[in-house]
CSV table of C-alpha atoms and ligand atoms in Angstrom, one decimal:
chain,number,residue,atom,x,y,z
Q,1,UNK,CA,2.3,50.2,189.6
Q,2,UNK,CA,-1.0,51.0,189.4
Q,3,UNK,CA,-3.6,48.5,188.6
Q,4,UNK,CA,-6.1,49.0,184.9
Q,5,UNK,CA,-8.3,46.2,184.6
Q,6,UNK,CA,-9.6,45.8,180.9
Q,7,UNK,CA,-12.7,43.8,181.6
Q,8,UNK,CA,-14.3,42.3,178.6
Q,9,UNK,CA,-17.8,41.1,176.8
Q,10,UNK,CA,-17.2,39.5,173.9
Q,11,UNK,CA,-19.7,36.1,171.8
Q,12,UNK,CA,-16.7,35.3,169.3
Q,13,UNK,CA,-13.2,36.5,170.8
Q,14,UNK,CA,-12.8,39.2,169.0
Q,15,UNK,CA,-13.6,41.9,172.2
Q,16,UNK,CA,-10.8,39.7,174.1
Q,17,UNK,CA,-8.4,40.1,170.9
Q,18,UNK,CA,-8.4,43.9,171.5
Q,19,UNK,CA,-8.1,43.9,174.9
Q,20,UNK,CA,-5.1,41.3,174.5
Q,21,UNK,CA,-3.7,43.8,171.6
Q,22,UNK,CA,-3.8,47.2,173.8
Q,23,UNK,CA,-2.2,45.5,177.3
Q,24,UNK,CA,1.4,46.5,176.4
Q,25,UNK,CA,-0.1,49.8,175.6
Q,26,UNK,CA,-1.4,50.4,179.3
Q,27,UNK,CA,1.9,48.5,180.6
Q,28,UNK,CA,4.2,50.5,178.2
Q,29,UNK,CA,2.9,53.4,180.2
Q,30,UNK,CA,3.6,52.3,183.9
Q,31,UNK,CA,0.6,50.0,184.6
Q,32,UNK,CA,0.0,46.8,185.4
Q,33,UNK,CA,-2.8,45.3,183.6
Q,34,UNK,CA,-5.4,42.2,184.2
Q,35,UNK,CA,-8.3,41.2,181.7
Q,36,UNK,CA,-10.9,40.0,182.8
Q,37,UNK,CA,-13.2,37.7,180.9
Q,38,UNK,CA,-15.9,36.9,183.4
Q,39,UNK,CA,-16.2,40.6,185.0
Q,40,UNK,CA,-17.6,41.1,188.1
Q,41,UNK,CA,-17.9,44.4,189.7
Q,42,UNK,CA,-15.9,44.1,192.7
Q,43,UNK,CA,-13.1,44.1,188.8
Q,44,UNK,CA,-13.5,48.1,189.5
Q,45,UNK,CA,-13.0,48.3,193.0
Q,46,UNK,CA,-9.5,47.3,192.5
Q,47,UNK,CA,-8.3,49.1,189.3
Q,48,UNK,CA,-6.3,52.0,190.3
Q,49,UNK,CA,-9.8,54.3,189.6
Q,50,UNK,CA,-9.1,53.3,186.0
Q,51,UNK,CA,-10.8,50.7,183.3
Q,52,UNK,CA,-11.2,50.1,180.1
Q,53,UNK,CA,-14.4,48.2,178.6
Q,54,UNK,CA,-14.4,45.9,175.1
Q,55,UNK,CA,-17.5,45.2,174.6
Q,56,UNK,CA,-19.2,43.1,171.5
Q,57,UNK,CA,-23.1,43.4,170.9
Q,58,UNK,CA,-25.3,40.2,170.4
Q,59,UNK,CA,-28.7,39.1,169.8
Q,60,UNK,CA,-30.5,43.4,169.1
Q,61,UNK,CA,-28.0,45.0,170.8
Q,62,UNK,CA,-27.7,42.4,173.7
Q,63,UNK,CA,-24.2,41.5,175.8
Q,64,UNK,CA,-22.6,38.9,175.2
Q,65,UNK,CA,-23.3,36.0,178.0
Q,66,UNK,CA,-20.1,36.3,180.0
Q,67,UNK,CA,-20.6,40.1,180.6
Q,68,UNK,CA,-24.4,39.6,181.7
Q,69,UNK,CA,-23.7,38.6,185.2
Q,70,UNK,CA,-21.6,42.0,185.5
Q,71,UNK,CA,-24.2,44.2,184.0
Q,72,UNK,CA,-27.0,42.1,187.0
Q,73,UNK,CA,-24.7,43.1,189.3
Q,74,UNK,CA,-24.8,46.6,188.5
Q,75,UNK,CA,-27.8,46.9,188.5
Q,76,UNK,CA,-28.9,44.9,191.3
Q,77,UNK,CA,-26.3,46.1,193.4
Q,78,UNK,CA,-26.2,49.6,191.8
Q,79,UNK,CA,-22.6,50.5,193.6
Q,80,UNK,CA,-21.2,53.9,193.7
Q,81,UNK,CA,-18.9,54.6,191.2
Q,82,UNK,CA,-18.0,58.2,191.6
Q,83,UNK,CA,-14.0,57.4,191.7
Q,84,UNK,CA,-14.4,55.6,188.8
Q,85,UNK,CA,-13.2,56.8,185.2
Q,86,UNK,CA,-13.6,54.6,182.4
Q,87,UNK,CA,-12.8,54.3,178.2
Q,88,UNK,CA,-15.5,51.9,176.2
Q,89,UNK,CA,-14.3,50.1,173.1
Q,90,UNK,CA,-17.7,48.7,171.5
Q,91,UNK,CA,-17.5,46.2,168.9
Q,92,UNK,CA,-20.6,46.0,166.4
Q,93,UNK,CA,-21.9,45.9,162.9
Q,94,UNK,CA,-24.3,48.5,161.3
Q,95,UNK,CA,-25.8,46.2,159.4
Q,96,UNK,CA,-27.8,45.5,162.5
Q,97,UNK,CA,-29.0,49.5,162.3
Q,98,UNK,CA,-31.1,50.4,165.1
Q,99,UNK,CA,-29.1,47.7,167.2
Q,100,UNK,CA,-25.4,49.0,166.4
Q,101,UNK,CA,-23.0,49.4,169.5
Q,102,UNK,CA,-26.5,48.7,171.6
Q,103,UNK,CA,-24.4,46.9,174.6
Q,104,UNK,CA,-21.5,49.7,174.6
Q,105,UNK,CA,-24.4,52.1,174.7
Q,106,UNK,CA,-26.3,50.8,176.9
Q,107,UNK,CA,-22.8,50.1,179.2
Q,108,UNK,CA,-22.3,53.6,179.1
Q,109,UNK,CA,-25.4,54.7,180.2
Q,110,UNK,CA,-25.4,52.5,182.9
Q,111,UNK,CA,-21.8,53.4,184.3
Q,112,UNK,CA,-23.0,57.0,183.8
Q,113,UNK,CA,-26.0,56.6,186.2
Q,114,UNK,CA,-23.4,54.9,188.3
Q,115,UNK,CA,-21.8,58.0,188.9
Q,116,UNK,CA,-18.5,57.0,186.8
Q,117,UNK,CA,-16.9,59.5,184.6
Q,118,UNK,CA,-16.1,58.2,181.0
Q,119,UNK,CA,-12.4,59.5,180.1
Q,120,UNK,CA,-13.1,61.1,176.0
Q,121,UNK,CA,-15.4,59.7,173.7
Q,122,UNK,CA,-17.0,56.0,173.1
Q,123,UNK,CA,-14.8,53.9,170.7
Q,124,UNK,CA,-17.5,51.9,168.3
Q,125,UNK,CA,-15.3,49.7,166.1
Q,126,UNK,CA,-18.3,48.5,162.6
Q,127,UNK,CA,-17.3,45.4,161.4
Q,128,UNK,CA,-18.8,46.6,158.0
Q,129,UNK,CA,-16.1,49.3,157.9
Q,130,UNK,CA,-12.9,48.0,160.1
Q,131,UNK,CA,-11.8,43.7,159.5
Q,132,UNK,CA,-9.9,43.7,162.8
Q,133,UNK,CA,-10.8,45.2,165.4
Q,134,UNK,CA,-7.6,45.9,167.1
Q,135,UNK,CA,-6.5,48.0,163.5
Q,136,UNK,CA,-9.0,50.5,165.1
Q,137,UNK,CA,-8.7,50.1,168.9
Q,138,UNK,CA,-4.6,50.0,168.7
Q,139,UNK,CA,-4.0,53.6,167.3
Q,140,UNK,CA,-7.6,54.9,169.8
Q,141,UNK,CA,-5.4,53.5,173.0
Q,142,UNK,CA,-2.6,55.3,171.7
Q,143,UNK,CA,-4.0,58.6,171.7
Q,144,UNK,CA,-6.4,57.9,174.4
Q,145,UNK,CA,-3.8,57.9,177.3
Q,146,UNK,CA,-1.6,60.3,175.3
Q,147,UNK,CA,-5.1,62.9,175.4
Q,148,UNK,CA,-6.2,61.8,179.0
Q,149,UNK,CA,-3.0,62.1,180.7
Q,150,UNK,CA,-3.4,58.1,181.2
Q,151,UNK,CA,0.8,57.8,181.6
Q,152,UNK,CA,2.1,57.2,185.1
Q,153,UNK,CA,4.8,59.4,185.8
Q,154,UNK,CA,8.1,57.8,187.3
E,1,FMN,C1,-25.7,36.4,165.9
E,1,FMN,C2,-25.2,37.8,166.2
E,1,FMN,C3,-26.0,39.6,166.5
E,1,FMN,C4,-26.0,40.3,166.4
E,1,FMN,N1,-26.1,41.3,167.0
E,1,FMN,C5,-25.7,42.2,166.6
E,1,FMN,C6,-26.0,43.7,167.2
E,1,FMN,O1,-27.8,43.6,167.3
E,1,FMN,N2,-25.5,44.9,166.6
E,1,FMN,C7,-24.3,45.3,166.6
E,1,FMN,O2,-24.0,46.5,166.4
E,1,FMN,N3,-23.6,43.8,166.1
E,1,FMN,C8,-24.1,43.0,166.2
E,1,FMN,N4,-23.3,41.9,165.8
E,1,FMN,C9,-22.1,42.1,165.4
E,1,FMN,C10,-21.2,41.8,166.0
E,1,FMN,O3,-21.2,42.9,167.8
E,1,FMN,C11,-19.8,42.6,165.7
E,1,FMN,O4,-19.4,41.2,164.6
E,1,FMN,C12,-18.6,41.8,167.1
E,1,FMN,O5,-17.6,42.1,166.4
E,1,FMN,C13,-18.4,40.9,167.5
E,1,FMN,O6,-17.6,40.5,168.7
E,1,FMN,P1,-17.0,39.5,169.1
E,1,FMN,O7,-16.0,38.7,168.4
E,1,FMN,O8,-16.0,40.0,170.9
E,1,FMN,O9,-18.4,38.3,170.0
E,1,FMN,C14,-23.8,40.4,166.3
E,1,FMN,C15,-23.1,39.0,165.0
E,1,FMN,C16,-24.3,38.2,165.8
E,1,FMN,C17,-23.0,36.8,165.0
């Protein structure tokens, strides 16, 4: 079975919760799924070309602590990610104004600079509007798998 990695950046567990809730959807679509709570650039190599990022924002538009080493490696190593296709779920809170989903947006730019291709739009989940992030993430992932034709042919 092809492998799909969900790379998580979280402070309080919301983004991890999203990863755990959407994992069965990818399994149903035919993937072996790994959730990476301490993501590394190497995770992208083992993922068969498709990865999902679930990343919240902390501070003033900053990456969560567990995600900082991944971003540092991405900047220092500038790996060539031309083979990577990814989805991005950003968690944030619009009451933070300009830094809303700042980490997810910055990650998207970094991945694009490394040559990776985002599949579909970025999902931004606003804690001001959505109390449980999975309520927004689960239907979005169902639609994402469908629209991007990610189902593994059996
Ligand atoms: C100290 C702190 C700083 C935050 N800073 C931002 C921010 O700059 N931009 C934003 O969109 N959300 C910000 N948030 C909101 C979180 O991103 C949001 O609550 C998210 O759902 C948390 O996800 P997590 O449980 O995965 O950490 C902040 C939350 C806290 C507690």
